[in-house]
Short mmCIF file of C-alpha atoms and ligand atoms in Angstrom, two decimals:
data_model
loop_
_atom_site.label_atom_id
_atom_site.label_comp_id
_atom_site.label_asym_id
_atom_site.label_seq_id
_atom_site.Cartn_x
_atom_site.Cartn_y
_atom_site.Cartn_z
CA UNK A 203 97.40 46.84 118.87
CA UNK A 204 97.28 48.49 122.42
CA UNK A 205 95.41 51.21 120.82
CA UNK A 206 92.70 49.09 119.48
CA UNK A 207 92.57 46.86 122.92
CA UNK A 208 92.20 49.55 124.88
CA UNK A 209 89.28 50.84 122.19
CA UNK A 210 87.37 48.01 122.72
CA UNK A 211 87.70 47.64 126.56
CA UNK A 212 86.63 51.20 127.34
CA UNK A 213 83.81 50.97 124.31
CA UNK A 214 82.87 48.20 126.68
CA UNK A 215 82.45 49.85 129.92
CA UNK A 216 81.40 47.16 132.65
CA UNK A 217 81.35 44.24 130.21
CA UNK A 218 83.76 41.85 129.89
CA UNK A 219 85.19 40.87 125.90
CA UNK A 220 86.13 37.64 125.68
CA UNK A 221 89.64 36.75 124.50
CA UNK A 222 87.65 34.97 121.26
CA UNK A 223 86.07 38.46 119.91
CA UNK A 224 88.78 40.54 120.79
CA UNK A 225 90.97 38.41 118.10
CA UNK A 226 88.52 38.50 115.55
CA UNK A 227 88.12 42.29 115.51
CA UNK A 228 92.05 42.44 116.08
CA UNK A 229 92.56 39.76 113.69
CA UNK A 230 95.63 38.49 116.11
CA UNK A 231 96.19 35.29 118.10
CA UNK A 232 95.66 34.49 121.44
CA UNK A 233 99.07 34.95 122.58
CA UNK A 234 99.45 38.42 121.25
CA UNK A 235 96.20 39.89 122.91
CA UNK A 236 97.56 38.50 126.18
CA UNK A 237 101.13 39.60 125.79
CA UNK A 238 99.92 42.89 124.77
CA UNK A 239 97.13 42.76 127.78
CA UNK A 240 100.32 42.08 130.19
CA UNK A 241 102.06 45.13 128.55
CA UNK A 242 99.28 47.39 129.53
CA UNK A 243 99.11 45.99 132.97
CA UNK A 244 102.58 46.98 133.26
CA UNK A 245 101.95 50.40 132.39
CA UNK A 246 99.52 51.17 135.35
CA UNK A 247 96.10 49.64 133.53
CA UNK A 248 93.89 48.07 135.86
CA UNK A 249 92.94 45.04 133.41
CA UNK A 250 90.39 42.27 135.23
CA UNK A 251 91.16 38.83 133.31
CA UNK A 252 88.76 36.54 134.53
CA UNK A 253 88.08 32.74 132.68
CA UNK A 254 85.20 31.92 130.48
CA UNK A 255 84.27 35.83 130.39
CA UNK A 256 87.58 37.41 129.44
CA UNK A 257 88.70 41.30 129.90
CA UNK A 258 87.30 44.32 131.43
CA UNK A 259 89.18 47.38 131.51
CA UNK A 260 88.86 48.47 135.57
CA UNK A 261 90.99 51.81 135.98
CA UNK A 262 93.14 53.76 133.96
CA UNK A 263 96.55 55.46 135.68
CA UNK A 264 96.66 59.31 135.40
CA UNK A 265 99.77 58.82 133.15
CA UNK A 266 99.90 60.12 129.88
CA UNK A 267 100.00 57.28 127.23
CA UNK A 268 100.75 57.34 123.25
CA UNK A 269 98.32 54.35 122.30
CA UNK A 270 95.41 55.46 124.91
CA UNK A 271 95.46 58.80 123.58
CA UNK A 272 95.00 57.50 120.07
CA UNK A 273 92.37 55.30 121.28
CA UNK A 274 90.54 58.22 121.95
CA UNK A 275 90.65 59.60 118.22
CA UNK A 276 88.31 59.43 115.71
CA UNK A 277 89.27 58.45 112.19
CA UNK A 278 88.36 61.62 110.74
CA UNK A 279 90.62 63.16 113.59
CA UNK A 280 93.64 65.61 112.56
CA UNK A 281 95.72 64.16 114.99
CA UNK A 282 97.26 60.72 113.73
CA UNK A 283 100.37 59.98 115.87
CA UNK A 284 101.43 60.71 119.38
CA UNK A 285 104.76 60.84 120.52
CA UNK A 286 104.79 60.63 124.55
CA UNK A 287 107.83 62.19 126.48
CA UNK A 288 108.35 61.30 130.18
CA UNK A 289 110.24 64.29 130.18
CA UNK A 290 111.52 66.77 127.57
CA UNK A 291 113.16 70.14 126.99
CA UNK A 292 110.00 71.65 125.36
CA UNK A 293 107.28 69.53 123.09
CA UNK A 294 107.34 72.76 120.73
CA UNK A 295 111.05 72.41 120.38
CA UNK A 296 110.67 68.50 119.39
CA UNK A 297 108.06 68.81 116.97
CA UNK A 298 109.86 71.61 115.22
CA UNK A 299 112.72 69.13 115.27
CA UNK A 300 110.44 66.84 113.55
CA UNK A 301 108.72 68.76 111.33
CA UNK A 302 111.92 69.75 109.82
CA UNK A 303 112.65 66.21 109.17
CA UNK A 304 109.53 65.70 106.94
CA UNK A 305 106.99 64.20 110.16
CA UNK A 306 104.12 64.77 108.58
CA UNK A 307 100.79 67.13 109.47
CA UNK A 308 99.01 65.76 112.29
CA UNK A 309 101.60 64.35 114.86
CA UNK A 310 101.08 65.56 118.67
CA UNK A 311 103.94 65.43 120.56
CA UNK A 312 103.17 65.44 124.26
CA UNK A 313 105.16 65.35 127.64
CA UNK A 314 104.65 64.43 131.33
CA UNK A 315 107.46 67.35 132.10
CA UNK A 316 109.19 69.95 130.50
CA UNK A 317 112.48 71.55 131.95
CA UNK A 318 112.34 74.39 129.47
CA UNK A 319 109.15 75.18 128.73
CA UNK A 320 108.45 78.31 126.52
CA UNK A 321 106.01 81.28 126.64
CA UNK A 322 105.09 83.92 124.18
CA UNK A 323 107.82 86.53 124.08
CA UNK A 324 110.41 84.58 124.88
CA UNK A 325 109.32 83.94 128.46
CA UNK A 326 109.41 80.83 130.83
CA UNK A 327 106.63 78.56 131.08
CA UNK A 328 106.36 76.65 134.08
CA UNK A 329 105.71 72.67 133.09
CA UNK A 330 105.47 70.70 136.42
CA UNK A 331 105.72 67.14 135.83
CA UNK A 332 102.76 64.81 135.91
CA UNK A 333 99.70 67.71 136.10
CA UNK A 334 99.50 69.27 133.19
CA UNK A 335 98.80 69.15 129.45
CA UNK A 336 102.35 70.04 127.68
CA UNK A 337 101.39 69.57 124.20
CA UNK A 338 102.48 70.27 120.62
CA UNK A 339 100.98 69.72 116.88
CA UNK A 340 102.34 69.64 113.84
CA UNK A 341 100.49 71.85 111.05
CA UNK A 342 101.34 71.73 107.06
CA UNK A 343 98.30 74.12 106.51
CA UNK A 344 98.07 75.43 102.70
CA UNK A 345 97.72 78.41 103.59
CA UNK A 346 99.51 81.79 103.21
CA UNK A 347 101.98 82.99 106.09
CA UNK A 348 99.86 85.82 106.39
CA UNK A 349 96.89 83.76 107.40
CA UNK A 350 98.64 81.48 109.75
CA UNK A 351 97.73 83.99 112.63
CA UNK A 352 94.64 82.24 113.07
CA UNK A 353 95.44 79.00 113.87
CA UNK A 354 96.44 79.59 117.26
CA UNK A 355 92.64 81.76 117.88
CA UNK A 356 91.27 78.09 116.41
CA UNK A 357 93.62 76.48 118.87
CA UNK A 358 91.91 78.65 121.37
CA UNK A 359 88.46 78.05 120.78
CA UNK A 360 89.24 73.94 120.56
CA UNK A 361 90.46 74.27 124.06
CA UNK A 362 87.57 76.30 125.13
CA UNK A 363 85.16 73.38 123.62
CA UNK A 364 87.35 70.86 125.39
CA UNK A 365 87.06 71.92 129.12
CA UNK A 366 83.32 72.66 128.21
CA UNK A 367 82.71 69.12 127.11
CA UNK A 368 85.19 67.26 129.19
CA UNK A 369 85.09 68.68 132.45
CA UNK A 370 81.61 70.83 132.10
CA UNK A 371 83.01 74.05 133.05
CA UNK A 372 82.65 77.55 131.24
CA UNK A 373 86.09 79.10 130.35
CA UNK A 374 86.52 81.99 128.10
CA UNK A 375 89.20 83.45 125.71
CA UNK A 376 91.04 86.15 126.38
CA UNK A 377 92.22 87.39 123.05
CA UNK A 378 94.56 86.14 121.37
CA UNK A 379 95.29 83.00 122.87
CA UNK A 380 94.56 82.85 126.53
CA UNK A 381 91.71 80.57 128.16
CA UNK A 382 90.66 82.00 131.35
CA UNK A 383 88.32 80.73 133.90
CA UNK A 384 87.31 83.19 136.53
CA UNK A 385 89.39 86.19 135.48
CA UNK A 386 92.66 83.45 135.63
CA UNK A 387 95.11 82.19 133.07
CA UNK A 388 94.09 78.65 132.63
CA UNK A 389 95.91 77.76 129.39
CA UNK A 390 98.23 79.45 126.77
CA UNK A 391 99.51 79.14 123.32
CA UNK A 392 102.67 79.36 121.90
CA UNK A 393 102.41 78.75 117.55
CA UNK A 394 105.80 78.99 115.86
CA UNK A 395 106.30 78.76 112.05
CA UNK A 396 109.01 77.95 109.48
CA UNK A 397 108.33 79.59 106.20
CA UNK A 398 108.92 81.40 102.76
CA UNK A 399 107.32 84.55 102.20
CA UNK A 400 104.61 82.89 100.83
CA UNK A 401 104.80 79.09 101.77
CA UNK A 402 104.50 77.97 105.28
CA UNK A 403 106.61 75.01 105.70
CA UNK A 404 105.23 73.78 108.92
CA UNK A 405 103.29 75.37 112.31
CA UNK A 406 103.51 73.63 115.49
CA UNK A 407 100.73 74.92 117.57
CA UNK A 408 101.77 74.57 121.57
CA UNK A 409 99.32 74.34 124.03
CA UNK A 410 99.89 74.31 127.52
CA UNK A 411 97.35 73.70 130.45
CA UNK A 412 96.94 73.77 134.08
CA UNK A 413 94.74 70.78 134.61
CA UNK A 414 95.80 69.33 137.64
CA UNK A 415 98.26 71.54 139.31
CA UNK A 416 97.34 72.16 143.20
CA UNK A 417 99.03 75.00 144.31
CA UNK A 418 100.86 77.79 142.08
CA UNK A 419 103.38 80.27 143.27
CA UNK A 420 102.17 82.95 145.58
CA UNK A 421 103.21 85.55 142.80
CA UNK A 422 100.97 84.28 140.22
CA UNK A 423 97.86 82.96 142.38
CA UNK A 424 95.97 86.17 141.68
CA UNK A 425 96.36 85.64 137.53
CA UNK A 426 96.93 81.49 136.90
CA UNK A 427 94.24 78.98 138.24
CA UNK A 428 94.02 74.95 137.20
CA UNK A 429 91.05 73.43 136.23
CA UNK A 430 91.60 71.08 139.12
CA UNK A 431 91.35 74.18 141.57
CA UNK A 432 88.21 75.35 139.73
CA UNK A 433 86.60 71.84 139.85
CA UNK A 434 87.87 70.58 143.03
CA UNK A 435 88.24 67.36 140.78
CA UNK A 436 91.16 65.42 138.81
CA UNK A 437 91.25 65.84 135.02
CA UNK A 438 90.92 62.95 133.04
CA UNK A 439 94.07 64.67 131.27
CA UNK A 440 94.04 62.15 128.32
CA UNK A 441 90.36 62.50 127.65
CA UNK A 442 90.35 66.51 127.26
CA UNK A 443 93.47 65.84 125.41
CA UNK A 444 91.64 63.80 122.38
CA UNK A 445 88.35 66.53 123.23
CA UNK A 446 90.67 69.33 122.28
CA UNK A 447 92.13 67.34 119.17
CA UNK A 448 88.22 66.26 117.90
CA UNK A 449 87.38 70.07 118.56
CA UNK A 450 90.57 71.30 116.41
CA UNK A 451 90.00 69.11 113.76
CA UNK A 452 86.23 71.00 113.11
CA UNK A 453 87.61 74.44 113.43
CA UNK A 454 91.00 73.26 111.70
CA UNK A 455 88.52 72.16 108.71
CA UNK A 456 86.39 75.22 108.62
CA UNK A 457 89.42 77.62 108.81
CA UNK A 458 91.42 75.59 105.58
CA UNK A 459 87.47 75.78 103.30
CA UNK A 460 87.95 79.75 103.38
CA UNK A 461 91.51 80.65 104.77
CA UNK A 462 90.17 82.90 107.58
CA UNK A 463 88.10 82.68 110.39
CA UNK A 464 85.02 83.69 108.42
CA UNK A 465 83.01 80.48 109.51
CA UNK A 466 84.14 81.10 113.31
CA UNK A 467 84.16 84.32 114.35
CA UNK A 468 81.18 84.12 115.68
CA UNK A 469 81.47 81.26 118.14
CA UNK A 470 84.84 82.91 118.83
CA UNK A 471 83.23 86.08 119.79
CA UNK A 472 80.44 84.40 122.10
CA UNK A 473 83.48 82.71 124.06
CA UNK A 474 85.35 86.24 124.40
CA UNK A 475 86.15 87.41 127.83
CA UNK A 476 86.86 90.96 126.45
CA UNK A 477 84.11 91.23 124.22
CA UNK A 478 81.84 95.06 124.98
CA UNK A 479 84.85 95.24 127.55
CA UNK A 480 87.07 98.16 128.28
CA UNK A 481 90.55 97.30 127.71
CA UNK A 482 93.93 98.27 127.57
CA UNK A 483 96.06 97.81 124.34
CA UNK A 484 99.69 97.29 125.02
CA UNK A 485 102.49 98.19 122.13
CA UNK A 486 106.00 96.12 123.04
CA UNK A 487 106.79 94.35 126.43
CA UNK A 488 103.85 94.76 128.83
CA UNK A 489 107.03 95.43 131.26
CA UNK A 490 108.35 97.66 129.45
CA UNK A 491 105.04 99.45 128.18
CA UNK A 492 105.07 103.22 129.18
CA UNK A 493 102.12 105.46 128.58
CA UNK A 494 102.55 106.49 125.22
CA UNK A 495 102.48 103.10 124.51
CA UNK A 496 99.26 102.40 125.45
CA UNK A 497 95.53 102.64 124.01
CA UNK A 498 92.49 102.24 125.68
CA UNK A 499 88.96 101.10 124.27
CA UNK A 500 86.02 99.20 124.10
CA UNK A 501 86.44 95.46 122.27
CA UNK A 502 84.06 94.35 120.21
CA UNK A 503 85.46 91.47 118.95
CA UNK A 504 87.65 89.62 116.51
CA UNK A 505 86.76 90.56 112.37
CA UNK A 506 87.41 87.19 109.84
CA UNK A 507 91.28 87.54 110.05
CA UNK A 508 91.50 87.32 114.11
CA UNK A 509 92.26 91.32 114.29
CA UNK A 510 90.43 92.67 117.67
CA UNK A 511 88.17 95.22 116.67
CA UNK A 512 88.58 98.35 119.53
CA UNK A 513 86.82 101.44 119.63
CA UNK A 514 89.06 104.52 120.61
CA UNK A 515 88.76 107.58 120.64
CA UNK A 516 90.06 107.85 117.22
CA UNK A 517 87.64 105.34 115.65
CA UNK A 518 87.28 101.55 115.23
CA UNK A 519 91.04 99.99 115.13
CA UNK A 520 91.93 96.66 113.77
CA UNK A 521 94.49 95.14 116.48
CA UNK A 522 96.41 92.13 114.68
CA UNK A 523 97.84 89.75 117.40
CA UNK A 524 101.44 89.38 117.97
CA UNK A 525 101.91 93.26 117.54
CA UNK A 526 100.48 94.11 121.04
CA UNK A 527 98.79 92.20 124.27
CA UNK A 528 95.52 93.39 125.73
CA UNK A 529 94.91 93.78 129.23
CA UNK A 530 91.61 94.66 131.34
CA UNK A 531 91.14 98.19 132.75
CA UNK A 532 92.29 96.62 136.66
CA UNK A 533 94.20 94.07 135.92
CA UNK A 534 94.48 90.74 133.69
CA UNK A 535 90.64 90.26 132.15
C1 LIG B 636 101.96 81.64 126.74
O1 LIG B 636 102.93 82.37 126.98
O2 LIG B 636 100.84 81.90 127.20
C2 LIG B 636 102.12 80.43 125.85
C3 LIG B 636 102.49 79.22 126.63
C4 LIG B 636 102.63 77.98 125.76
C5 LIG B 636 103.10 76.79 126.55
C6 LIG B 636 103.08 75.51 125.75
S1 LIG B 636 103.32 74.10 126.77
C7 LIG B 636 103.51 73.09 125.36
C8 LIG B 636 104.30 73.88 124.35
N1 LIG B 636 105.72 73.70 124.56
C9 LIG B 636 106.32 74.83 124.95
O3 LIG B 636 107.53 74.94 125.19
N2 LIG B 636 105.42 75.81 125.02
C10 LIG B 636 104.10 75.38 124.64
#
């Protein structure tokens, strides 16, 4: 019922709904739209009641919020439950949990905080409580493992469309997975899958984004940026959280009618960072990488199956993600 509440309030804008219409389209008494009304004041919502005119939805806290969230979804959205941690070990961790006790396709788990936040290749990912987007969905795609590569490139691109459209600035991919804005990290993506050798159980898709964070570690400031330090404003975390979920669901859609990424490349390739770059192809642990271990060429983009086409010196090669990371010729773009 919060959901719906909070639906018609914001649908609303600087109108009041009386207490009358909002129980006809709830179809609930009185006494339920105000306890539930009181509920959401308690929760940091800024609701004006005012007699003879009713509600009007005034502010919104910056606090991430199951029912707001889903207030924000379409019906045709993939996402169709949110579970909301105040703090957790790692959203991918939970959903996995879930997923392997039957939760369905489509729930988003979501945290203020994570403690132990995880990275691609096993490393750290720093979760700070209260400024970012710590995120997780879970995917039943019927697909074959083989092809479940490409959901996290169409987890990239939904991110991509999500900053664009939520807080109007342009960030790139950096292939595989990374979104960059400015030549810095601004998001990353961490899919893990249970499955047979040809039978994916489940996917969780992790996303993680710097949205508000203020200051990072002097270490990192030259590679990892927020979009709050690009925008010099707050992120309206919960609306480019639903963006990103409207903007998976089209590319989600797209990807199951042919199995690839046929019917995306192409907006996938105008949003590369790398693309007609020079770039350096890394085999094993970028720490570890020694020179025999790496390639250099010119990308030219990503073919229907996510690969990054390079040209070397030895011809066109096909780089499949997960085998290798890409780096520019000076440094991370
Ligand atoms: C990367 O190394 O670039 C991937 C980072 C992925 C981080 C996200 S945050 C939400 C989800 N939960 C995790 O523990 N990791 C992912």
């Amino acid at each position: 019922m919060k959901k719906k509440i909070l639906r018609v309030l914001r649908e609303a804008g600087d109108h009041f709904v009386s207490g009358q219409s909002l129980c006809e389209s709830l179809g609930v008494s009185r006494q339920a739209v105000w306890k539930n009304i009181s509920q959401l004041k308690e929760a940091g919502y800024e609701i004006q009641s005012v007699s003879n005119k009713g509600y009007r939805l005034i502010q919104t806290p910056d606090r991430l919020y199951g029912p707001d969230i889903e207030s924000r979804l379409s019906s045709g959205c993939c996402c169709k439950k949110i579970e909301c941690h105040e703090q957790i070990d790692s959203t991918n961790t939970r959903a996995k949990q879930l997923a392997e006790s039957g939760e369905p396709e489509g729930t988003l788990v979501v945290a203020e905080e994570q403690t132990a936040g995880k990275g691609r290749r096993g490393r750290r990912w720093s979760s700070e409580n209260s400024v970012g987007i710590w995120m997780s969905l879970i995917l039943r795609p019927p697909v074959k493992p083989v092809q479940a590569s490409c959901i996290t490139l169409i987890a990239a691109l939904a991110v991509a469309k999500g900053i664009q459209n939520v807080c109007q600035i342009e960030s790139y991919i950096k292939w595989p997975n990374d979104i960059v804005v400015n030549g810095k990290k601004i998001c990353g993506i961490l899919t893990e899958m249970s499955s047979e050798l040809d039978y994916i159980h489940y996917a969780v898709v992790g996303i993680g984004i710097n949205a508000n964070t203020r200051q990072f570690p002097e270490e990192i400031q030259d590679k990892a940026t927020s979009l709050y330090l690009e925008s010099g404003k707050t992120v309206d975390r919960q609306g480019l959280i639903a963006a990103i979920m409207e903007a998976f669901t089209t590319c989600y859609q797209k990807y199951l009618q042919t199995g690839d990424l046929s019917l995306l490349q192409e907006e996938y390739n105008a949003m590369l960072v790398n693309r007609d770059r020079e770039v350096r192809i890394l085999y094993g642990m970028e720490e570890e990488a020694d020179q025999s271990q790496i390639e250099q060429g010119i990308a030219h983009g990503i073919d229907e199956n996510g690969a990054l086409l390079v040209e070397t010196g030895q011809g066109v090669k096909s780089i499949v993600s997960g085998e290798v990371s890409v780096r520019g010729i000076y440094g991370y773009v």
